[in-house]
mmCIF file of C-alpha atoms in Angstrom:
data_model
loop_
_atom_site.group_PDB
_atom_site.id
_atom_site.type_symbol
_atom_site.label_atom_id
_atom_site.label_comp_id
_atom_site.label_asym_id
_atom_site.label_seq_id
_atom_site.Cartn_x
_atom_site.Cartn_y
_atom_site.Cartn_z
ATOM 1 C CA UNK A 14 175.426 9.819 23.642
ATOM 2 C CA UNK A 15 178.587 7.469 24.713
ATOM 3 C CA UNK A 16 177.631 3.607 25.116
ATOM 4 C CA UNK A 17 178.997 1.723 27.737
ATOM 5 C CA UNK A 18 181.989 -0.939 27.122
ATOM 6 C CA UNK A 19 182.684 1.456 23.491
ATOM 7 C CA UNK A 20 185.886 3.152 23.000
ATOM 8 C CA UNK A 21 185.960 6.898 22.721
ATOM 9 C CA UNK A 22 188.748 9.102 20.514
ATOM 10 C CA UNK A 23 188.845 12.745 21.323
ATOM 11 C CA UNK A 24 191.275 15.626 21.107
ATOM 12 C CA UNK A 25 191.625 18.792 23.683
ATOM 13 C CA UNK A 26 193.248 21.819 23.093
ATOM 14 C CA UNK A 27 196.539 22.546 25.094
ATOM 15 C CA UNK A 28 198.183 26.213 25.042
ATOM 16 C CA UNK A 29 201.433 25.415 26.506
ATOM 17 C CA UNK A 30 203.201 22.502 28.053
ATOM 18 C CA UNK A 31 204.672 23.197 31.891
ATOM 19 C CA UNK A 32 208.273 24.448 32.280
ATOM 20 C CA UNK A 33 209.493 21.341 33.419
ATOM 21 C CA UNK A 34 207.963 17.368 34.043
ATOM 22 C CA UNK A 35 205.691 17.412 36.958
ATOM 23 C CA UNK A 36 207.459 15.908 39.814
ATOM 24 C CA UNK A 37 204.508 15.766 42.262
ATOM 25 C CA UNK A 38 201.819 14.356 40.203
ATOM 26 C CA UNK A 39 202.937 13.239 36.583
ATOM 27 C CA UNK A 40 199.553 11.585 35.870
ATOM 28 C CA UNK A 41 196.052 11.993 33.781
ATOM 29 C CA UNK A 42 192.411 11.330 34.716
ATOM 30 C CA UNK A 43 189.107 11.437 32.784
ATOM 31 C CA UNK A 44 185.739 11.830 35.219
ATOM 32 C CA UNK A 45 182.041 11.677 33.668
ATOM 33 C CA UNK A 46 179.862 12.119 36.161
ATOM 34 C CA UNK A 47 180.202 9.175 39.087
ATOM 35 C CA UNK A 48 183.084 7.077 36.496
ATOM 36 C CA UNK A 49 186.566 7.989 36.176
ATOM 37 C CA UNK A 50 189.597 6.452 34.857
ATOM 38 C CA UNK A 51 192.148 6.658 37.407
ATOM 39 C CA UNK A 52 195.248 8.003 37.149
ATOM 40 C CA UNK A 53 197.073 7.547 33.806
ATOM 41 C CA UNK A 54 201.016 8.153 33.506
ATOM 42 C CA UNK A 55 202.333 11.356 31.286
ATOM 43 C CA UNK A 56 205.304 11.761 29.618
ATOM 44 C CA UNK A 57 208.401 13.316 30.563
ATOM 45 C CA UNK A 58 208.760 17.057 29.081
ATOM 46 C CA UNK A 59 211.143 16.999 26.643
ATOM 47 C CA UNK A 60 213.096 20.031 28.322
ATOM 48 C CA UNK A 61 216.763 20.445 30.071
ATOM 49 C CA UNK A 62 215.611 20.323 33.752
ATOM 50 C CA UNK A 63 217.417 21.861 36.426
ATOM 51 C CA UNK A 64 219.313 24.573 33.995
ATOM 52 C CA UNK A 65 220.701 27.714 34.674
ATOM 53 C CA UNK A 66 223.254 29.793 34.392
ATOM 54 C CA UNK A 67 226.653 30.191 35.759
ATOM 55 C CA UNK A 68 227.798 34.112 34.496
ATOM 56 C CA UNK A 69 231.424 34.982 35.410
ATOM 57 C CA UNK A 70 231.126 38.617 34.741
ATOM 58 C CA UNK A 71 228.432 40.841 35.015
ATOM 59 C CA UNK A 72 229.859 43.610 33.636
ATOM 60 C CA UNK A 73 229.164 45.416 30.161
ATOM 61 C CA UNK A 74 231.930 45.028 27.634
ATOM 62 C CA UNK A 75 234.132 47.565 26.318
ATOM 63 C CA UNK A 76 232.682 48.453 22.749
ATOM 64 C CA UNK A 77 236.646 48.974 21.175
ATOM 65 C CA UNK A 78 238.125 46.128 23.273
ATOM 66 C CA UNK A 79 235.735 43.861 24.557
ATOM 67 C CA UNK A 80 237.000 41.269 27.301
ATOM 68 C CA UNK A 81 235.839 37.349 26.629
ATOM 69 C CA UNK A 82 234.413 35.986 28.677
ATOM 70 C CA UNK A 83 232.805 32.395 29.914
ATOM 71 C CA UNK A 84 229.114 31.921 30.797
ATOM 72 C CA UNK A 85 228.807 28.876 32.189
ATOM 73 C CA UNK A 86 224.935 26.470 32.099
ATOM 74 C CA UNK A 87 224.264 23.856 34.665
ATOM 75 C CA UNK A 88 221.716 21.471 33.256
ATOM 76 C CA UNK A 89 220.774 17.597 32.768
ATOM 77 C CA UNK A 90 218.579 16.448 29.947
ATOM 78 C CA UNK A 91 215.327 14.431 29.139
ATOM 79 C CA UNK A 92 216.473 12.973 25.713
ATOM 80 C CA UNK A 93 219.693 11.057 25.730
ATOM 81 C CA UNK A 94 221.584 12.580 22.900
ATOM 82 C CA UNK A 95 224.086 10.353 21.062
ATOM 83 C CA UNK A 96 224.477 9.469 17.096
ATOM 84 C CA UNK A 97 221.558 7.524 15.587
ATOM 85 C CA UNK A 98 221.099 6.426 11.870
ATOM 86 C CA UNK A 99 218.228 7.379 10.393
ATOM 87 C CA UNK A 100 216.869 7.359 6.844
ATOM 88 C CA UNK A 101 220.554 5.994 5.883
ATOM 89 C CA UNK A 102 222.409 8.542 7.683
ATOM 90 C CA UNK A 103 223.889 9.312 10.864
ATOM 91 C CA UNK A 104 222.635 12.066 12.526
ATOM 92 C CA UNK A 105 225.021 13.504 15.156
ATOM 93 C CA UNK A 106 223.402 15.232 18.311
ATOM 94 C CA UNK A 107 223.580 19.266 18.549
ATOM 95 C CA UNK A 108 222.939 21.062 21.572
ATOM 96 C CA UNK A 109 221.615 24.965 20.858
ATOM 97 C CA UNK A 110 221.819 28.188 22.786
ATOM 98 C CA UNK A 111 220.175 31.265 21.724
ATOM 99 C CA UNK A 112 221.658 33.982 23.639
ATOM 100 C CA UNK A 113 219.576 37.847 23.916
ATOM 101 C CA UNK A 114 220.449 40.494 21.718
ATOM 102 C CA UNK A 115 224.240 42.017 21.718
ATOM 103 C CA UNK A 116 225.806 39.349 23.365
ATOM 104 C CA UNK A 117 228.434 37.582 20.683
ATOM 105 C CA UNK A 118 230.125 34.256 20.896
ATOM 106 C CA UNK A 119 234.072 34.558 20.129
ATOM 107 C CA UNK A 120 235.066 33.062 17.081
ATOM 108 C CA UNK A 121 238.626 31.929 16.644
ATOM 109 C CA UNK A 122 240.224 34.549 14.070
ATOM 110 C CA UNK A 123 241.549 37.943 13.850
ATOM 111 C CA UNK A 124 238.223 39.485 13.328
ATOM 112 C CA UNK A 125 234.767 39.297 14.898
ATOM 113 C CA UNK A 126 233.263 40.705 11.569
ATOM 114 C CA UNK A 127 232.507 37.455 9.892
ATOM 115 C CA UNK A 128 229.586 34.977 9.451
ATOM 116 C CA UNK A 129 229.661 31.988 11.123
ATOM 117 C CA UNK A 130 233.203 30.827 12.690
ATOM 118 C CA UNK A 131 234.406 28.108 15.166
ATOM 119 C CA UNK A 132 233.771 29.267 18.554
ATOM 120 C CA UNK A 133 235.031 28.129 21.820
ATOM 121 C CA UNK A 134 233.377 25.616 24.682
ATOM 122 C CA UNK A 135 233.623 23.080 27.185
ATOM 123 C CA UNK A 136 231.797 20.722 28.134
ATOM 124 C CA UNK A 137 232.249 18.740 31.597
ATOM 125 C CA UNK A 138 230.176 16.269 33.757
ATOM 126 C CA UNK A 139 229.470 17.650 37.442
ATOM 127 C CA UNK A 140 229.306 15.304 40.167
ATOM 128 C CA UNK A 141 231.720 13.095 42.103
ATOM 129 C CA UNK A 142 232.126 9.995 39.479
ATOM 130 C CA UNK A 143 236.404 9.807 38.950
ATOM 131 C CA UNK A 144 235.996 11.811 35.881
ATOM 132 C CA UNK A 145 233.232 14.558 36.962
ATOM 133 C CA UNK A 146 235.058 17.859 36.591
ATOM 134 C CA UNK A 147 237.654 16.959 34.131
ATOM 135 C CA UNK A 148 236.509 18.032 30.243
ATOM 136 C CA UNK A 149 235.646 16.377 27.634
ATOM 137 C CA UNK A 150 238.366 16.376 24.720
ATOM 138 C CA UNK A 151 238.281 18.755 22.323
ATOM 139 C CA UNK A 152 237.938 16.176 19.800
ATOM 140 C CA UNK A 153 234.439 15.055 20.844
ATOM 141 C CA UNK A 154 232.793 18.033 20.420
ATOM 142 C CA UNK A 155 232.513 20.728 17.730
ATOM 143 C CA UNK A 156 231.502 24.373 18.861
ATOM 144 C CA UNK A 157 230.036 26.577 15.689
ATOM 145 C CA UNK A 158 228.148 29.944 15.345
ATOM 146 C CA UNK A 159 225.121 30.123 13.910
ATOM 147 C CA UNK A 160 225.825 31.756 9.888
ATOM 148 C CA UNK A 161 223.711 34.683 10.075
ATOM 149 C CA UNK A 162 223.178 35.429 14.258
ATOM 150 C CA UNK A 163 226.643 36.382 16.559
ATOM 151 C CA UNK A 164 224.146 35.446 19.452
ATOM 152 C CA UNK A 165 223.465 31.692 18.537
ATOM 153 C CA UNK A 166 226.232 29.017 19.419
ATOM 154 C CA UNK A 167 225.763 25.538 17.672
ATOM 155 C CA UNK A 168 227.924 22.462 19.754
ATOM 156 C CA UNK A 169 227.889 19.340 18.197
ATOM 157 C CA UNK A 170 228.901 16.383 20.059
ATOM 158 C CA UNK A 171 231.048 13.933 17.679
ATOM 159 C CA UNK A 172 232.209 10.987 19.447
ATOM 160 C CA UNK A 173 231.012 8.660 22.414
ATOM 161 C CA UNK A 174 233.320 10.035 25.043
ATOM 162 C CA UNK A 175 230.566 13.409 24.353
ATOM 163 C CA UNK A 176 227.252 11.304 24.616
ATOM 164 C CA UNK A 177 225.032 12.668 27.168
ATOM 165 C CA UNK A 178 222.549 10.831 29.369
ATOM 166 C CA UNK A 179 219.470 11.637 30.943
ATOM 167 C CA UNK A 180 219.857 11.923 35.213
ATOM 168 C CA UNK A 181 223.347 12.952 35.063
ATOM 169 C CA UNK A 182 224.084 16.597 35.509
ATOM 170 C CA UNK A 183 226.394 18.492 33.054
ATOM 171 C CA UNK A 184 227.987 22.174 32.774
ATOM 172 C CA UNK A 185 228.856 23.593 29.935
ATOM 173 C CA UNK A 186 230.916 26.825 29.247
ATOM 174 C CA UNK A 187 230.649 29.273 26.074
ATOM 175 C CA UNK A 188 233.251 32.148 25.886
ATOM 176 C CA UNK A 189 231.180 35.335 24.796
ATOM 177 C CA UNK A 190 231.340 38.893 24.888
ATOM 178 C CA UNK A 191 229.189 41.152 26.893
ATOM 179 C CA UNK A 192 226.534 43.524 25.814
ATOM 180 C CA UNK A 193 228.578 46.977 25.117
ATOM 181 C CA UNK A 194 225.351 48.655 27.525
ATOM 182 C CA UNK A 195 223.906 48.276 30.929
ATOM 183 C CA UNK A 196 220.278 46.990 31.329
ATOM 184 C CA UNK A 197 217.887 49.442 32.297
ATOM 185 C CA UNK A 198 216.978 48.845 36.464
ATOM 186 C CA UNK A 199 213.022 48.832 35.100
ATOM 187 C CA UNK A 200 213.407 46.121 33.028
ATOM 188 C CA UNK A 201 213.898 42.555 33.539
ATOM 189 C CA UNK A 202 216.395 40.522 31.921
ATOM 190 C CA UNK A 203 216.002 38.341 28.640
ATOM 191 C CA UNK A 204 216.005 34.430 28.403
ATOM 192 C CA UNK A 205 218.294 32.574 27.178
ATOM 193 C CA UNK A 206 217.166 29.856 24.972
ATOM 194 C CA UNK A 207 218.787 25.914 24.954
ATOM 195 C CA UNK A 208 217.421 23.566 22.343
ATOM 196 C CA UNK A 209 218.686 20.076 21.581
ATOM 197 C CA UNK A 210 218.484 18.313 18.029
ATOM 198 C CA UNK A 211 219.370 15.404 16.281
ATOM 199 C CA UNK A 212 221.220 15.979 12.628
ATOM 200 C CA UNK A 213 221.078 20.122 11.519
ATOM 201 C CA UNK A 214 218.336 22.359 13.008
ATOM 202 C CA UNK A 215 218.253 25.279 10.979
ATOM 203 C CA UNK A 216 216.436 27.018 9.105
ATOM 204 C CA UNK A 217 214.227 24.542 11.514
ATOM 205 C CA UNK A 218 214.785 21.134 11.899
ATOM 206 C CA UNK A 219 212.959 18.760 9.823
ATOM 207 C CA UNK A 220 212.765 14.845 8.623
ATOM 208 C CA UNK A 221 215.445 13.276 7.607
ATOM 209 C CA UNK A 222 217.724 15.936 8.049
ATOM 210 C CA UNK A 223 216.795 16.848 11.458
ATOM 211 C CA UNK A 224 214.628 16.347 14.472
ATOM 212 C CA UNK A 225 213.986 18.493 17.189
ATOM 213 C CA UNK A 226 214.382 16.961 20.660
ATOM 214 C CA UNK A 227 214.405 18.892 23.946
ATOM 215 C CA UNK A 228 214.012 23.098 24.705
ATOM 216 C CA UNK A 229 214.303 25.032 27.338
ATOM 217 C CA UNK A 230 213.525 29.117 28.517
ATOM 218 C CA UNK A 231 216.237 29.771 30.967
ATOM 219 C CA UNK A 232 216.487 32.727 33.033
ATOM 220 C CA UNK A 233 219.160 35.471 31.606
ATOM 221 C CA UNK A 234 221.324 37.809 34.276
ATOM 222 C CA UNK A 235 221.107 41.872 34.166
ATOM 223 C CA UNK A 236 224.315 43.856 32.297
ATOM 224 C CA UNK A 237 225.334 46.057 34.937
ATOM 225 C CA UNK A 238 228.417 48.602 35.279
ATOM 226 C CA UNK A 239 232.034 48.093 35.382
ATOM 227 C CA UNK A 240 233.796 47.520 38.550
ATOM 228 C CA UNK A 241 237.834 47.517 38.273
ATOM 229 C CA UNK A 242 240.652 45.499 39.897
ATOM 230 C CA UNK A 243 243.822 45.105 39.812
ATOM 231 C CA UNK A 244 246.184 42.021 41.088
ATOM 232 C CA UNK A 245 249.472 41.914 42.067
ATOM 233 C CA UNK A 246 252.066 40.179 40.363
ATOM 234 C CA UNK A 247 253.707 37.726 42.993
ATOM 235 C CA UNK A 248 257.704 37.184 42.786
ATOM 236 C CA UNK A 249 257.046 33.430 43.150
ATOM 237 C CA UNK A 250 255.629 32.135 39.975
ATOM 238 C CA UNK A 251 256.624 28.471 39.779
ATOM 239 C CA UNK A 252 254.044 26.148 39.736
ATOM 240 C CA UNK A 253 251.980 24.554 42.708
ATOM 241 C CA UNK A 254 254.158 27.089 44.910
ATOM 242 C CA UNK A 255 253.033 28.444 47.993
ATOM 243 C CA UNK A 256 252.526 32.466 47.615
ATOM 244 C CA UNK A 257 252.089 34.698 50.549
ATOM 245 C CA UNK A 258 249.219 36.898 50.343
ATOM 246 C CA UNK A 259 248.495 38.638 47.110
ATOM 247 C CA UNK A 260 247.143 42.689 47.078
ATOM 248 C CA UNK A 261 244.594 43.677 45.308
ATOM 249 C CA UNK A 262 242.513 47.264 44.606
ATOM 250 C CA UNK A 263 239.386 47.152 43.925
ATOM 251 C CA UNK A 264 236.753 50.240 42.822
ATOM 252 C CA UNK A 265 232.989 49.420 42.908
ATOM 253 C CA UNK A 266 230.715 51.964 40.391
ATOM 254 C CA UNK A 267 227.550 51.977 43.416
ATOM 255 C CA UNK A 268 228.135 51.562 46.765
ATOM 256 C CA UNK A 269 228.352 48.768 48.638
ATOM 257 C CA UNK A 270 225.521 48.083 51.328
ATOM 258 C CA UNK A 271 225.352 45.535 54.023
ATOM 259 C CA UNK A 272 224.570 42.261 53.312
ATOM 260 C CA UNK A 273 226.382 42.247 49.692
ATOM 261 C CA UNK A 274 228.746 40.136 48.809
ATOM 262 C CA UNK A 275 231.801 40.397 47.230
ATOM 263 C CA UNK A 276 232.971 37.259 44.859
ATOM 264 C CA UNK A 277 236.450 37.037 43.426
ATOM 265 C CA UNK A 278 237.311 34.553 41.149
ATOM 266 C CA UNK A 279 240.917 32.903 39.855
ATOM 267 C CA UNK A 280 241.486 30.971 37.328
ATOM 268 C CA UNK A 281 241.310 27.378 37.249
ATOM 269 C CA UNK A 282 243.986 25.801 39.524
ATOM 270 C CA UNK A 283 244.532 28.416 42.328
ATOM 271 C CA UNK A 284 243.739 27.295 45.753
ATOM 272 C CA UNK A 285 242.171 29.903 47.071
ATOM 273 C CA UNK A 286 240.388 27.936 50.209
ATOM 274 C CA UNK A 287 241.385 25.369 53.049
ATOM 275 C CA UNK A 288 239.566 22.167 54.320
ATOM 276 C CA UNK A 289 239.493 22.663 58.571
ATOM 277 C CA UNK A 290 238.243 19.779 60.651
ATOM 278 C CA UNK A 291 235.303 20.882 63.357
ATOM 279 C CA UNK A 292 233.255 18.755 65.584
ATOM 280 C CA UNK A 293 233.960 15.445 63.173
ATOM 281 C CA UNK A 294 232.478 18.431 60.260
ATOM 282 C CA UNK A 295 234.884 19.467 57.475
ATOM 283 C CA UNK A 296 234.790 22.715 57.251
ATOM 284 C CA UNK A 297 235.150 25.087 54.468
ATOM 285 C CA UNK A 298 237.356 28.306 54.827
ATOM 286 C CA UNK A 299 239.044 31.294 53.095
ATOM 287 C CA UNK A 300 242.802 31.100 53.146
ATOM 288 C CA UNK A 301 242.793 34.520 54.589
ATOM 289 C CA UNK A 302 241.172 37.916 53.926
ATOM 290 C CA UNK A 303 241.854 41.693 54.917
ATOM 291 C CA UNK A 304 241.388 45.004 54.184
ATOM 292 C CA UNK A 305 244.839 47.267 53.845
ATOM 293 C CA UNK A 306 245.431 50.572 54.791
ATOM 294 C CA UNK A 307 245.690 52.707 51.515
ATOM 295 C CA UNK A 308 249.491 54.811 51.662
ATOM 296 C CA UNK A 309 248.669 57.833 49.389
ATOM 297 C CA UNK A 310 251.752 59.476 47.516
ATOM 298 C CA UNK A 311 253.545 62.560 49.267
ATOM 299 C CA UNK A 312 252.801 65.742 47.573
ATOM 300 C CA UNK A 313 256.638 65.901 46.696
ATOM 301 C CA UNK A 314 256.271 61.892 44.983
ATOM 302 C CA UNK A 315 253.226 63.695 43.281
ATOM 303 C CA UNK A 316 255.182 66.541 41.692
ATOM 304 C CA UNK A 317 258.111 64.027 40.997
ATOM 305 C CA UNK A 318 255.699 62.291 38.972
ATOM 306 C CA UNK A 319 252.287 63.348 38.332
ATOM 307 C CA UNK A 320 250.965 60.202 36.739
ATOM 308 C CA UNK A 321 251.039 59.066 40.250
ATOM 309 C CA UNK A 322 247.201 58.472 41.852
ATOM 310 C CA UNK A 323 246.092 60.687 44.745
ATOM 311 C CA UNK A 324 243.289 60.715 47.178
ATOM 312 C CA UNK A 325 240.161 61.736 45.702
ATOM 313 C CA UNK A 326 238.965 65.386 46.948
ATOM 314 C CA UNK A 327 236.812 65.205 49.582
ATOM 315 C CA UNK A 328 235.198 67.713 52.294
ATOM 316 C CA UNK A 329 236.797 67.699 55.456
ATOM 317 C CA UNK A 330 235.408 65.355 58.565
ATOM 318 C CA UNK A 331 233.677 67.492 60.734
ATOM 319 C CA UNK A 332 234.205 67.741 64.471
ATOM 320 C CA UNK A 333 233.086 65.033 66.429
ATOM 321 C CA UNK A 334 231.760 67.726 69.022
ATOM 322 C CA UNK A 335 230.495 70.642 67.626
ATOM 323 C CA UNK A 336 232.907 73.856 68.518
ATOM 324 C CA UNK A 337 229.924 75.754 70.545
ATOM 325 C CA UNK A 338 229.780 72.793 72.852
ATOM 326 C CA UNK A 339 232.836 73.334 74.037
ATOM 327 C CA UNK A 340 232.128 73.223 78.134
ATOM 328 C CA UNK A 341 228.860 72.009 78.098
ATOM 329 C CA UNK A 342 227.449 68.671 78.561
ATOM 330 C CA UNK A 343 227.328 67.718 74.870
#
């Protein structure tokens, strides 16, 4: 049996650890019978807390000219990653993302069809410190894809400007294409996988050459179809120069229900929004937002030029009283 005052060693079996650290109740007990041990701290879970993902488009990607694209990640960390000499060497931090199957990183190049290649990312911290928002140089970091998977970006973060530290949130953004197909409605989407490591981490990351820090399941976004749109071109181009109102056309490939919405975004720099002071509240608002009456080409502009759009065919509107009603009390 177990002696009083003696001390005990003993190992249990654990399947999985949780998602993220426990925020409620971070602690460990023992009980035998009427004795316990009270609580005991645990250990933070080596994991990026707080990640997710940030997907500009939604859309599948043409298969003969796909469209990059950026898909942003929100996240903070648990391990502070920054260079640390080990064994004699210095062994730069790498942060990992493991995308599903058919997405492919961009690689700078005229061809896709290679192995490996320098890829494209930035990497910013979020917040409201004097330099949250503004990238770090491309100098600091290093953005690689994996040798042997199009799916697998590799950053590596080379100089102290890039160090990251634990309780300060970052976003990072990974130009990609799209899956060339639609996910199936039935089925739910994929994770995306973010690891962190110290030194390299493949074919796995082992002493002295590597060391495996924090990991993290992250929840992936559905492929769905294409919507199109097209934007004006304003006369006034000139920069920070106030525009009137731009047009644009939009087609949607399901139909629109109440309750959706409808999110446009420009590229970085456009002001798109105004800051209006309410009840001592600053108030965000659109800039201004309306939907146009669509002037369809004459049959005569038609025949002038037939690559000219016109009005898809449609049935005609019925009455709004039915013709037998006529005289009644319809």
């Amino acid at each position: 049996g177990l002696l009083p005052k003696k001390l005990y060693w003993f190992r249990i079996g654990i399947k999985r650890n949780p998602l993220d650290t426990p925020w409620r109740r971070n602690t460990w007990s023992v009980t035998f019978g009427s004795e316990s041990s009270g609580e005991v701290p645990g250990f933070l879970v080596a994991t990026f807390p707080d990640a997710v993902l940030d997907p500009i488009v939604l859309a599948w990607s043409d298969k003969e000219s796909p469209m990059a694209v950026p898909i942003g990640i929100q996240f903070n960390i648990t391990t502070n990653l920054f260079v640390q000499e080990l064994h004699g060497k210095a062994l730069y931090p790498m942060i990992r993302v493991i995308m599903p199957p058919l997405f492919e990183v961009v690689v700078a190049g005229d061809s896709q069809d290679v192995q490996g290649g320098d890829c494209f990312v930035v990497l910013q911290q979020e917040g409201d410190c004097r330099l949250c928002g503004v990238p770090f140089k491309s100098n600091t970091l290093k953005c690689r894809r994996e040798w042997n998977r199009k799916n697998v970006a590799m950053v590596t973060l080379l100089k102290e400007e890039a160090w990251l530290l634990r309780g300060l949130m970052y976003k990072m953004w990974i130009s990609v294409y799209n899956p060339h197909i639609q996910n199936a409605y039935a089925v739910d989407p994929r994770d995306w996988v973010m690891e962190s490591f110290l030194g390299e981490p493949v074919p796995f990351a082992s002493a002295p050459d590597g060391y495996a820090l924090d990991y993290k399941d992250i929840d992936g976004f559905k492929i769905s179809d294409r919507a199109y749109l097209t934007v004006e071109e304003p006369l006034d181009r000139n920069g920070s120069v106030f525009v009137p109102p731009q047009d644009f056309t939009m087609g949607f490939p399901t139909i629109l229900e109440v309750g959706d919405r409808i999110e446009l975004r420009a590229p970085p720099g456009y002001e798109t929004s105004r800051e209006v002071l309410s009840d001592n509240i600053i108030l965000v608002e659109c800039v201004g937002f309306e939907y146009l009456p669509v002037q369809w080409p004459s049959d005569g502009e038609v025949e002038e030029d037939p690559t000219l759009v016109r009005p898809p065919t449609r049935p005609p509107v019925p009455p709004e009283k039915p013709p037998w009603a006529a005289g009644t009390v319809w």
